[in-house]
Amino acid sequence: MKRDRNVKIVATLGPASNTYEMIRTLHEAGADVFRLNMSHGSHDEIAERHAMIRQVEKDLDSPIAILADLQGPKLRVGVFANGEEELEAGAPFRLDLDETEGSKTRVNLPHKEIFAALEAGAHLLVNDGKIRLKVEKCGADFADCSVVTGGTISNRKGVNVPDVVLPLAALSDKDRDDLEFVSKLGVDWLALSFVQRPEDVWEARELCDGRAAILSKIEKPAAVKAFDEILEVSDGIMVARGDLGVELPVQNVPPIQKRLIRKCRAAAKPVIVATQMLESMIESPMPTRAEVSDVATAIYEGTDAIMLSAESAAGDYPVEAVTTMNNVAVEVEHDPTYTEIIEASRAAKRESVADGIVAAAREIAETTDIKAICCFTSSGTTSMLVARERPRVPIIALTNRRGTARRLSLLWGTNCVMTGELERFKQAVVNAARAARKRGYAGENDQIVVTAGVPFNVPGSTNILRVAPCNERLIYSTDPE
């Protein structure tokens, strides 16, 4: 699908978007990537949604990326004898391993790993941070706390521990089962929850064994601190602002978001900004002005993708939410200030021949009348390097690998086209010209830039650049090969 924007849109599927017709409509409205939330739905339901996406992809001849989002460990309190209790600020409250029903003074916390990591002065956040507890004294099976911020606590509410790195793996037993299932199913990206350190990513990568790209969700303070190391071992990043805004002061989240986006751009790895982007559209056909500004800010910062969660999965207006996001993106990217900001934040990186080739391609495209940059890619690396440059012209990624085309659907400004096996560079130029014309990016009298690696199908071998006409007769008459 030809889009009039560069940023990509991720739409989560759920009860509100659970049919072929709705998935197709969402894709036509602007969704480039579909997210399968493994916290909700059985394996049969996930497989059904996956099959419908692939059918839409086939019917529209448009590569679509599928992102499976693993649940991660869920830390929750136990149950209360009365169902709920009201905690008052300053009152004592104990968390322990005792499985008896809770009261106004205590409740079970069935996670010995938390007690092993706690120390006096640490804070515990319950129910998305609405209740805040401070640890006064703790041991291997208890934590005596004082209530800093009171409120209603009820059965099985979630617990966040922002001050310590927990001795918990990012993958639970359920996650390992889900990972194997979706990897066999054929998803393109795996989103990994509860990442605290690079070792968490290593385990997922080993289990995945190259069947999908690994995207690390940054939702814990420990992950922010270890971000450079996590980025190095990840294929992409999601700035998951939900838990991040619970475990950190909310005013810290915007500068963290901006910093992480810039680091991902410099590393040529895609980044998604997620959580509560158009939250009010779960129940309203119109977003708030603040939500529109939030979406626009992420786009101005140069993120690869912006994500809808409950808005498209369970909301009353999933198509309107995708359409709104698309319209905001188009308007922002047509603003001259957007180009100024993107180019001012471009980080020069010239460490390899490939870096030099893609930088030259962007500079040529911006100083002459070039309609598109066409890059032939096997693994997707060349396209990621071109996207890092954030050129003013469209990027057409040509590949003979369906999996690569799908994964690149998440990448800023990248339009994916399937091509056959190549043996000569002239053939690559002809295919690039045909793709640019067919997709409406250029006419016969226009020029394109073509980059490739020779020999073909060798990942990371980008070593050639050519300015070429879109007229095949001119290609054959001017190319001696």
PDB file of C-alpha atoms in Angstrom, residues 9 11 16 22 25-26 29-30 278 280-287 291-292 308 311-312 315-328:
ATOM      1  CA  ILE A   9       1.187   2.625  12.316  1.00  0.00           C
ATOM      2  CA  ALA A  11      -2.672  -1.593  15.336  1.00  0.00           C
ATOM      3  CA  ALA A  16     -13.196  -5.069  18.078  1.00  0.00           C
ATOM      4  CA  MET A  22     -12.125  -5.288   9.765  1.00  0.00           C
ATOM      5  CA  THR A  25     -10.276  -2.062   6.472  1.00  0.00           C
ATOM      6  CA  LEU A  26      -7.691  -1.184   9.135  1.00  0.00           C
ATOM      7  CA  ALA A  29      -7.019   2.975   6.535  1.00  0.00           C
ATOM      8  CA  GLY A  30      -3.328   3.024   7.432  1.00  0.00           C
ATOM      9  CA  LEU A 278      -5.340   7.982  21.478  1.00  0.00           C
ATOM     10  CA  SER A 280     -10.016   8.559  24.595  1.00  0.00           C
ATOM     11  CA  MET A 281     -10.902   7.031  21.208  1.00  0.00           C
ATOM     12  CA  ILE A 282     -11.712   3.772  22.969  1.00  0.00           C
ATOM     13  CA  GLU A 283     -15.077   5.383  23.658  1.00  0.00           C
ATOM     14  CA  SER A 284     -15.080   8.546  21.536  1.00  0.00           C
ATOM     15  CA  PRO A 285     -14.920   9.040  17.757  1.00  0.00           C
ATOM     16  CA  MET A 286     -12.746  12.107  18.328  1.00  0.00           C
ATOM     17  CA  PRO A 287      -9.394  12.316  20.173  1.00  0.00           C
ATOM     18  CA  GLU A 291      -3.555  13.112  22.412  1.00  0.00           C
ATOM     19  CA  VAL A 292      -3.099  14.556  18.930  1.00  0.00           C
ATOM     20  CA  LEU A 308      -2.628   1.750  19.033  1.00  0.00           C
ATOM     21  CA  GLU A 311      -8.125   1.795  20.734  1.00  0.00           C
ATOM     22  CA  SER A 312      -8.056  -0.730  17.892  1.00  0.00           C
ATOM     23  CA  GLY A 315     -12.546   0.227  21.374  1.00  0.00           C
ATOM     24  CA  ASP A 316     -15.753   1.390  19.741  1.00  0.00           C
ATOM     25  CA  TYR A 317     -13.945   3.223  16.923  1.00  0.00           C
ATOM     26  CA  PRO A 318     -10.951   1.184  15.673  1.00  0.00           C
ATOM     27  CA  VAL A 319     -11.070   2.450  12.073  1.00  0.00           C
ATOM     28  CA  GLU A 320     -11.472   6.046  13.205  1.00  0.00           C
ATOM     29  CA  ALA A 321      -8.457   5.664  15.513  1.00  0.00           C
ATOM     30  CA  VAL A 322      -6.239   4.390  12.683  1.00  0.00           C
ATOM     31  CA  THR A 323      -7.555   7.089  10.343  1.00  0.00           C
ATOM     32  CA  THR A 324      -6.870   9.794  12.933  1.00  0.00           C
ATOM     33  CA  MET A 325      -3.334   8.560  13.446  1.00  0.00           C
ATOM     34  CA  ASN A 326      -2.776   8.485   9.690  1.00  0.00           C
ATOM     35  CA  ASN A 327      -4.135  12.002   9.244  1.00  0.00           C
ATOM     36  CA  VAL A 328      -1.979  13.410  12.040  1.00  0.00           C
TER      37      VAL A 328
END
